[in-house]
Coordinates of C-alpha atoms and ligand atoms in Angstrom, one line a residue:
M10 CA 45.8 -32.2 -11.1
H11 CA 44.8 -32.5 -7.4
D12 CA 48.3 -33.9 -6.7
C13 CA 49.9 -31.1 -8.8
H14 CA 48.0 -28.4 -6.9
R15 CA 48.9 -29.9 -3.6
E16 CA 52.6 -30.0 -4.5
I17 CA 52.8 -26.5 -5.8
A18 CA 50.6 -25.1 -3.0
V19 CA 53.1 -26.4 -0.5
W20 CA 56.0 -24.6 -2.3
M21 CA 54.0 -21.3 -2.4
A22 CA 52.8 -21.5 1.2
A23 CA 56.4 -22.0 2.3
I24 CA 57.3 -18.7 0.7
G25 CA 54.6 -16.9 2.5
A26 CA 52.0 -16.8 -0.3
E27 CA 48.3 -17.2 0.4
V28 CA 47.0 -20.1 -1.7
R29 CA 43.6 -20.9 -3.0
I30 CA 42.0 -22.8 -5.9
D31 CA 39.4 -20.8 -7.7
A32 CA 36.1 -22.3 -9.0
A33 CA 37.6 -22.8 -12.5
G34 CA 40.4 -25.0 -11.1
N35 CA 43.1 -22.4 -11.3
L36 CA 45.7 -22.6 -8.5
R37 CA 46.4 -19.1 -7.2
G38 CA 49.1 -18.0 -4.8
F39 CA 49.2 -14.4 -3.6
Y40 CA 52.5 -12.9 -2.3
A41 CA 51.5 -9.6 -0.7
G42 CA 53.2 -6.3 -1.5
A43 CA 54.8 -4.0 1.0
E44 CA 51.5 -2.3 1.7
S45 CA 48.2 -3.9 2.2
K46 CA 46.5 -1.9 -0.7
A47 CA 49.4 -2.4 -3.1
P48 CA 48.3 -3.3 -6.7
R49 CA 49.3 -6.7 -8.1
L50 CA 51.3 -8.2 -10.8
L51 CA 50.0 -11.5 -12.2
M52 CA 52.5 -14.2 -13.2
G53 CA 52.1 -17.8 -14.2
S54 CA 51.1 -20.2 -17.0
H55 CA 49.1 -23.4 -17.3
L56 CA 49.3 -26.7 -15.4
D57 CA 47.4 -28.9 -17.9
T58 CA 49.1 -30.4 -21.0
V59 CA 48.5 -32.5 -24.1
P60 CA 48.5 -36.3 -24.5
N61 CA 52.0 -37.7 -24.6
A62 CA 53.4 -34.3 -23.7
G63 CA 56.7 -33.0 -22.6
A64 CA 57.4 -31.8 -19.1
Y65 CA 57.8 -28.1 -19.6
D66 CA 55.0 -26.6 -21.7
G67 CA 53.0 -24.5 -19.2
V68 CA 54.2 -25.8 -15.9
L69 CA 57.7 -24.3 -16.3
G70 CA 56.1 -20.8 -16.3
V71 CA 54.3 -21.6 -13.0
V72 CA 57.5 -23.1 -11.4
L73 CA 59.5 -20.1 -12.6
A74 CA 57.1 -17.7 -11.0
V75 CA 57.3 -19.6 -7.7
A76 CA 61.1 -19.6 -8.0
L77 CA 61.1 -15.9 -8.4
L78 CA 59.1 -15.4 -5.2
E79 CA 61.5 -17.7 -3.5
A80 CA 64.5 -15.7 -4.8
L81 CA 63.0 -12.6 -3.2
E82 CA 63.9 -14.2 0.1
G83 CA 61.0 -12.5 1.9
R84 CA 61.6 -9.1 0.4
R85 CA 58.3 -7.2 -0.3
L86 CA 57.8 -5.1 -3.3
P87 CA 55.6 -2.0 -3.9
F88 CA 53.2 -4.4 -5.6
G89 CA 51.9 -7.9 -4.7
I90 CA 52.5 -10.8 -7.0
E91 CA 49.7 -13.3 -7.7
V92 CA 51.0 -16.6 -9.3
V93 CA 48.4 -18.4 -11.3
G94 CA 48.6 -22.1 -12.4
F95 CA 45.9 -22.1 -15.0
S96 CA 43.6 -25.0 -15.7
E97 CA 42.6 -26.3 -19.1
E98 CA 44.7 -24.1 -21.4
E99 CA 45.3 -26.7 -24.1
G100 CA 41.7 -27.5 -24.9
V101 CA 42.3 -31.3 -25.1
R102 CA 39.4 -32.5 -23.1
F103 CA 36.6 -30.1 -24.2
G104 CA 37.9 -29.0 -27.5
V105 CA 38.0 -25.4 -26.2
P106 CA 41.2 -24.0 -24.9
F107 CA 41.8 -21.3 -22.2
V108 CA 39.0 -22.4 -19.9
G109 CA 40.9 -21.3 -16.7
S110 CA 42.1 -18.0 -18.1
R111 CA 38.7 -17.2 -19.4
A112 CA 37.4 -17.4 -15.8
L113 CA 39.8 -14.5 -14.9
T114 CA 38.5 -12.3 -17.7
G115 CA 34.8 -13.2 -17.0
R116 CA 34.5 -15.2 -20.2
L117 CA 33.8 -18.6 -18.8
D118 CA 30.2 -18.4 -19.8
R119 CA 27.2 -20.7 -19.8
E120 CA 27.9 -22.0 -23.4
L121 CA 31.4 -23.0 -22.4
L122 CA 30.2 -24.6 -19.1
E123 CA 27.8 -26.8 -21.1
R124 CA 30.4 -28.0 -23.6
K125 CA 31.0 -31.8 -23.2
D126 CA 34.0 -34.0 -23.5
S127 CA 34.1 -37.3 -25.5
R128 CA 32.3 -39.1 -22.6
G129 CA 29.5 -36.6 -22.5
I130 CA 30.7 -34.9 -19.3
S131 CA 30.2 -31.1 -19.3
V132 CA 32.7 -28.5 -18.1
R133 CA 30.2 -27.7 -15.4
S134 CA 30.1 -31.4 -14.2
A135 CA 33.8 -31.8 -14.5
I136 CA 34.3 -28.8 -12.2
E137 CA 31.8 -30.3 -9.7
E138 CA 33.5 -33.7 -9.9
F139 CA 36.8 -31.9 -9.1
G140 CA 35.2 -30.7 -5.9
L141 CA 34.5 -27.1 -6.9
N142 CA 31.4 -25.0 -7.3
P143 CA 30.7 -23.5 -10.8
Q144 CA 28.4 -20.9 -9.1
E145 CA 31.5 -19.3 -7.7
I146 CA 33.2 -18.8 -11.0
P147 CA 32.4 -15.1 -11.1
R148 CA 34.6 -14.8 -7.9
A149 CA 37.6 -16.0 -10.0
A150 CA 37.4 -12.9 -12.2
L151 CA 40.2 -10.3 -11.9
G152 CA 39.6 -7.2 -9.8
N153 CA 40.8 -3.9 -11.1
D154 CA 43.9 -3.8 -9.0
N155 CA 46.1 -5.7 -11.5
F156 CA 48.6 -3.7 -13.5
G157 CA 50.2 -6.5 -15.6
Y158 CA 50.6 -10.2 -16.4
V159 CA 54.0 -11.7 -17.2
E160 CA 54.2 -15.3 -18.4
F161 CA 57.4 -17.4 -18.8
H162 CA 57.1 -20.2 -21.4
I163 CA 59.3 -22.4 -23.5
E164 CA 59.4 -21.1 -27.1
Q165 CA 58.2 -24.5 -28.5
G166 CA 59.9 -23.7 -31.8
P167 CA 63.4 -23.4 -33.3
V168 CA 63.9 -19.6 -33.5
L169 CA 65.9 -18.8 -30.3
E170 CA 68.1 -21.9 -30.7
A171 CA 68.9 -20.9 -34.3
R172 CA 69.8 -17.4 -33.1
K173 CA 71.8 -18.7 -30.1
R174 CA 69.6 -16.6 -27.7
P175 CA 68.6 -18.2 -24.4
L176 CA 65.6 -15.8 -23.9
G177 CA 63.2 -14.0 -26.2
V178 CA 60.3 -11.6 -25.8
V179 CA 57.0 -12.0 -27.5
D180 CA 55.5 -9.0 -29.2
A181 CA 52.4 -10.7 -30.5
I182 CA 50.6 -14.0 -30.3
A183 CA 49.1 -15.4 -33.6
G184 CA 45.3 -15.8 -33.8
Q185 CA 43.8 -19.3 -33.9
S186 CA 40.7 -21.0 -35.1
R187 CA 39.6 -24.4 -33.9
L188 CA 36.8 -26.3 -35.6
E189 CA 35.3 -29.7 -35.5
F190 CA 34.1 -31.2 -38.8
T191 CA 31.7 -34.2 -39.1
F192 CA 31.4 -36.0 -42.5
V193 CA 28.4 -38.3 -42.6
G194 CA 28.0 -41.1 -45.1
R195 CA 26.4 -44.5 -44.8
A196 CA 27.9 -47.4 -42.9
N197 CA 27.7 -50.7 -44.8
H198 CA 29.4 -54.0 -45.2
A199 CA 33.1 -53.7 -46.3
G200 CA 32.9 -57.0 -48.2
T201 CA 29.7 -56.8 -50.1
T202 CA 29.4 -53.1 -51.0
P203 CA 30.9 -52.4 -54.5
M204 CA 33.2 -49.3 -54.6
H205 CA 30.9 -47.2 -56.7
L206 CA 27.9 -47.7 -54.3
R207 CA 29.7 -46.5 -51.2
Y208 CA 29.2 -43.3 -49.1
D209 CA 32.5 -43.6 -47.2
A210 CA 32.8 -40.9 -44.5
I211 CA 36.5 -41.7 -43.8
A212 CA 37.5 -41.5 -47.5
G213 CA 35.8 -38.0 -47.7
A214 CA 37.5 -36.9 -44.6
A215 CA 40.9 -38.1 -45.8
E216 CA 40.5 -36.3 -49.2
W217 CA 39.7 -33.1 -47.3
T218 CA 42.6 -33.6 -44.9
T219 CA 45.1 -33.5 -47.8
A220 CA 43.2 -30.4 -49.1
V221 CA 43.9 -28.7 -45.8
E222 CA 47.6 -29.4 -46.1
R223 CA 47.6 -28.1 -49.7
E224 CA 45.8 -24.9 -48.8
A225 CA 48.2 -24.2 -45.9
N226 CA 51.2 -24.7 -48.2
K227 CA 49.9 -22.1 -50.5
I228 CA 49.7 -19.2 -48.0
S229 CA 52.9 -17.8 -46.4
G230 CA 52.9 -18.1 -42.6
L231 CA 49.7 -20.1 -42.4
V232 CA 49.6 -23.3 -40.4
A233 CA 46.7 -25.7 -40.6
T234 CA 46.4 -29.0 -38.8
V235 CA 44.0 -31.9 -38.7
G236 CA 45.1 -33.4 -35.4
K237 CA 42.4 -35.8 -34.5
I238 CA 40.1 -38.2 -36.5
E239 CA 37.5 -40.4 -35.1
A240 CA 35.4 -42.8 -37.2
K241 CA 32.1 -44.6 -36.5
P242 CA 31.3 -47.3 -36.1
G243 CA 35.1 -48.0 -36.2
A244 CA 35.5 -51.6 -37.4
T245 CA 37.9 -53.1 -40.0
N246 CA 35.0 -54.7 -41.9
V247 CA 32.6 -51.7 -41.8
I248 CA 32.6 -48.7 -44.2
A249 CA 32.6 -45.7 -41.9
G250 CA 29.3 -43.9 -41.6
E251 CA 30.7 -41.0 -39.8
A252 CA 34.1 -39.3 -39.5
R253 CA 34.8 -36.4 -37.1
L254 CA 37.9 -34.3 -37.5
T255 CA 39.5 -31.4 -35.7
L256 CA 41.0 -28.4 -37.6
D257 CA 43.4 -25.9 -36.1
V258 CA 44.3 -22.9 -38.2
R259 CA 46.8 -20.1 -37.3
H260 CA 48.2 -17.0 -38.8
G261 CA 49.6 -13.6 -37.4
L262 CA 46.9 -11.8 -39.5
D263 CA 43.3 -12.5 -38.5
Q264 CA 42.0 -11.8 -42.1
V265 CA 44.3 -14.4 -43.6
R266 CA 43.3 -16.9 -41.0
T267 CA 39.5 -16.4 -41.3
R268 CA 39.7 -16.4 -45.2
A269 CA 41.6 -19.7 -45.1
V270 CA 39.0 -21.2 -42.7
E271 CA 36.2 -20.1 -45.1
N272 CA 38.0 -21.7 -48.0
L273 CA 38.5 -24.9 -46.1
I274 CA 34.8 -25.1 -45.1
R275 CA 33.9 -24.6 -48.8
E276 CA 36.3 -27.3 -49.8
A277 CA 34.8 -29.7 -47.3
E278 CA 31.3 -29.0 -48.7
E279 CA 32.5 -29.6 -52.3
I280 CA 34.1 -32.9 -51.4
A281 CA 31.1 -34.0 -49.5
R282 CA 28.7 -33.1 -52.3
R283 CA 30.8 -34.9 -54.9
R284 CA 30.9 -38.1 -52.8
G285 CA 27.2 -38.0 -51.7
L286 CA 28.1 -37.3 -48.1
S287 CA 27.0 -34.5 -45.8
V288 CA 29.3 -32.3 -43.8
S289 CA 28.8 -30.0 -40.9
Q290 CA 31.2 -27.9 -38.8
N291 CA 31.2 -26.5 -35.3
I292 CA 33.4 -23.5 -34.5
M293 CA 35.1 -24.2 -31.2
L294 CA 37.4 -21.1 -31.1
N295 CA 38.0 -18.0 -33.1
Q296 CA 40.7 -16.2 -31.1
Q297 CA 42.1 -13.1 -32.6
A298 CA 45.8 -12.3 -32.7
V299 CA 46.9 -10.3 -29.7
S300 CA 49.7 -7.7 -29.2
M301 CA 51.7 -7.7 -26.0
D302 CA 52.1 -4.6 -23.9
P303 CA 54.9 -2.3 -25.3
F304 CA 56.0 -1.0 -21.9
L305 CA 56.4 -4.5 -20.5
I306 CA 58.2 -5.6 -23.7
Y307 CA 60.7 -2.8 -23.3
E308 CA 61.2 -3.6 -19.6
I309 CA 61.7 -7.3 -20.4
E310 CA 64.3 -6.5 -23.1
Q311 CA 66.2 -4.4 -20.6
A312 CA 66.0 -7.2 -18.0
I313 CA 67.3 -9.8 -20.6
R314 CA 70.2 -7.5 -21.4
K315 CA 71.1 -7.3 -17.8
T316 CA 71.7 -11.0 -17.8
G317 CA 74.3 -10.5 -20.5
C318 CA 72.1 -11.8 -23.3
E319 CA 70.7 -10.1 -26.3
P320 CA 66.9 -10.4 -26.4
H321 CA 65.0 -11.4 -29.5
R322 CA 61.5 -10.2 -30.3
M323 CA 59.2 -12.7 -31.9
V324 CA 55.6 -13.7 -32.6
S325 CA 54.3 -16.7 -30.8
G326 CA 52.6 -19.3 -33.1
A327 CA 51.5 -21.2 -30.0
G328 CA 48.5 -19.8 -28.0
H329 CA 49.0 -18.8 -24.4
D330 CA 46.9 -17.7 -21.4
A331 CA 48.6 -14.3 -22.0
M332 CA 46.4 -13.8 -25.1
I333 CA 43.3 -14.1 -22.9
L334 CA 44.6 -12.1 -20.0
A335 CA 45.6 -9.3 -22.5
E336 CA 41.9 -8.4 -22.9
K337 CA 41.9 -7.2 -19.3
V338 CA 45.5 -6.4 -18.3
P339 CA 48.7 -5.4 -20.1
A340 CA 50.4 -8.7 -20.8
A341 CA 53.8 -9.9 -21.9
M342 CA 55.7 -13.1 -22.3
I343 CA 59.3 -14.3 -22.0
F344 CA 60.3 -17.3 -24.0
L345 CA 63.0 -19.8 -23.1
R346 CA 65.0 -21.4 -25.9
T347 CA 63.7 -24.9 -26.7
P348 CA 66.3 -27.5 -27.7
G349 CA 65.6 -28.9 -31.1
G350 CA 62.4 -26.8 -31.2
I351 CA 60.6 -29.9 -30.0
S352 CA 57.4 -29.4 -28.0
H353 CA 54.0 -31.2 -27.5
H354 CA 56.3 -34.3 -27.4
P355 CA 58.0 -36.3 -24.6
A356 CA 61.4 -35.1 -25.9
E357 CA 60.6 -31.5 -25.1
S358 CA 63.4 -30.0 -22.9
V359 CA 65.0 -26.9 -21.6
A360 CA 68.6 -26.1 -20.6
T361 CA 69.3 -25.6 -16.8
E362 CA 71.5 -22.6 -17.7
D363 CA 68.6 -21.0 -19.6
V364 CA 66.2 -21.5 -16.6
A365 CA 68.9 -19.8 -14.5
K366 CA 69.0 -16.9 -17.0
A367 CA 65.2 -16.7 -16.9
I368 CA 65.2 -16.4 -13.1
E369 CA 67.9 -13.7 -13.2
C370 CA 65.9 -11.9 -15.9
G371 CA 62.7 -12.1 -13.8
L372 CA 64.5 -10.6 -10.8
H373 CA 65.8 -7.7 -12.8
L374 CA 62.3 -7.2 -14.2
L375 CA 60.7 -7.1 -10.7
D376 CA 63.4 -4.6 -9.5
Q377 CA 62.9 -2.5 -12.6
L378 CA 59.1 -2.5 -12.2
A379 CA 59.5 -1.6 -8.5
S380 CA 61.3 1.6 -9.4
S381 CA 59.6 2.5 -12.7
P382 CA 57.9 5.9 -12.9
T383 CA 55.7 4.6 -15.8
L384 CA 54.6 1.8 -13.5
Q385 CA 53.9 4.2 -10.6
R386 CA 51.4 6.0 -12.9
R387 CA 49.9 2.7 -14.1
M388 CA 49.6 1.4 -10.5
C389 CA 47.8 4.6 -9.5
R390 CA 45.3 3.8 -12.2
A391 CA 45.0 0.1 -11.2
Ligands
LIG3 C1 49.0 -24.4 -27.0 O1 49.8 -25.2 -26.8 C2 48.6 -24.2 -28.4 O2 48.0 -25.1 -29.0 O3 48.9 -23.2 -29.0
LIG4 MN1 50.8 -26.6 -25.3
LIG5 MN1 51.6 -23.8 -23.3

């Protein structure tokens, strides 16, 4: 990440942006507006990624924001633009996503700072090891001079490709729950313990995993994933005494999602009771579905049309920093078509022509915003 920051910081500085790294590890480059007191538009996405990832999820949104500044060729707008390369959006290391964006909305709290990774290193220690001071996190929070946040991102799904549309606009982002379940049984010898005398934590966890899939298949629009399993002690010839699993549940309607989570917790408890195991769960995230800003959606659609393309409105099943930023500033997202709908995978890609369309759309959007009467009013309030 240090290398990544260094590289992008050089690009931003060359365009005339003022670059800093805030105490939550977000890279921030500020391109000033025409006047010193001009309000600012936030743009960006995240710089972290998942294991065995593709090259575009997140970072494309940061690079596109930098490309837009470059395409301005020194032109100053009635507003400043702050590009943010967010840290820790995916939640891979600490199980909790949106660590960087939460710092901007003042939600990187003590509880989150004390969360530990699999090696027992807390968020707080990781920030210190990175060379930053967690005491300064409050200074990463947004001031009240921001009038909007716009994030470019690959769609990560098949919808735009199926509709032959290079660009889409997000009208809402699905809510998501993330939990960690621990089944506890009794470790014992795999050769000497008869089947009926076992308390096998992996077998219980496996039964529950298939129940998760069954439950999700029953409810339209619900997606539920057990993406990670760890067993202890973890040897071929030892019955597992403990199994830890992650659960990720998403739906456009918060009620449907929370009801599904309750059912899955009940199901885990039933399976554990029947097998003589115990089970506990830890809620890592309960993030509500979020609507994007209608004014920005409208302007983005106009900007897409100016590139000669027809926009497509859609709900994002993936989570994004925009859903956290939306708590504090009007937020919107522009999706780029994702070939094959493949993401969180090394085969993830994007077409160069679609990236060119995205830059063109972004420039139209900046020009529209610069002359929008609605925005003048919004900026006066910012
Ligand atoms: C982000 O990639 C997510 O998991 O939605
Ligand atoms: Mn991702
Ligand atoms: Mn992403």
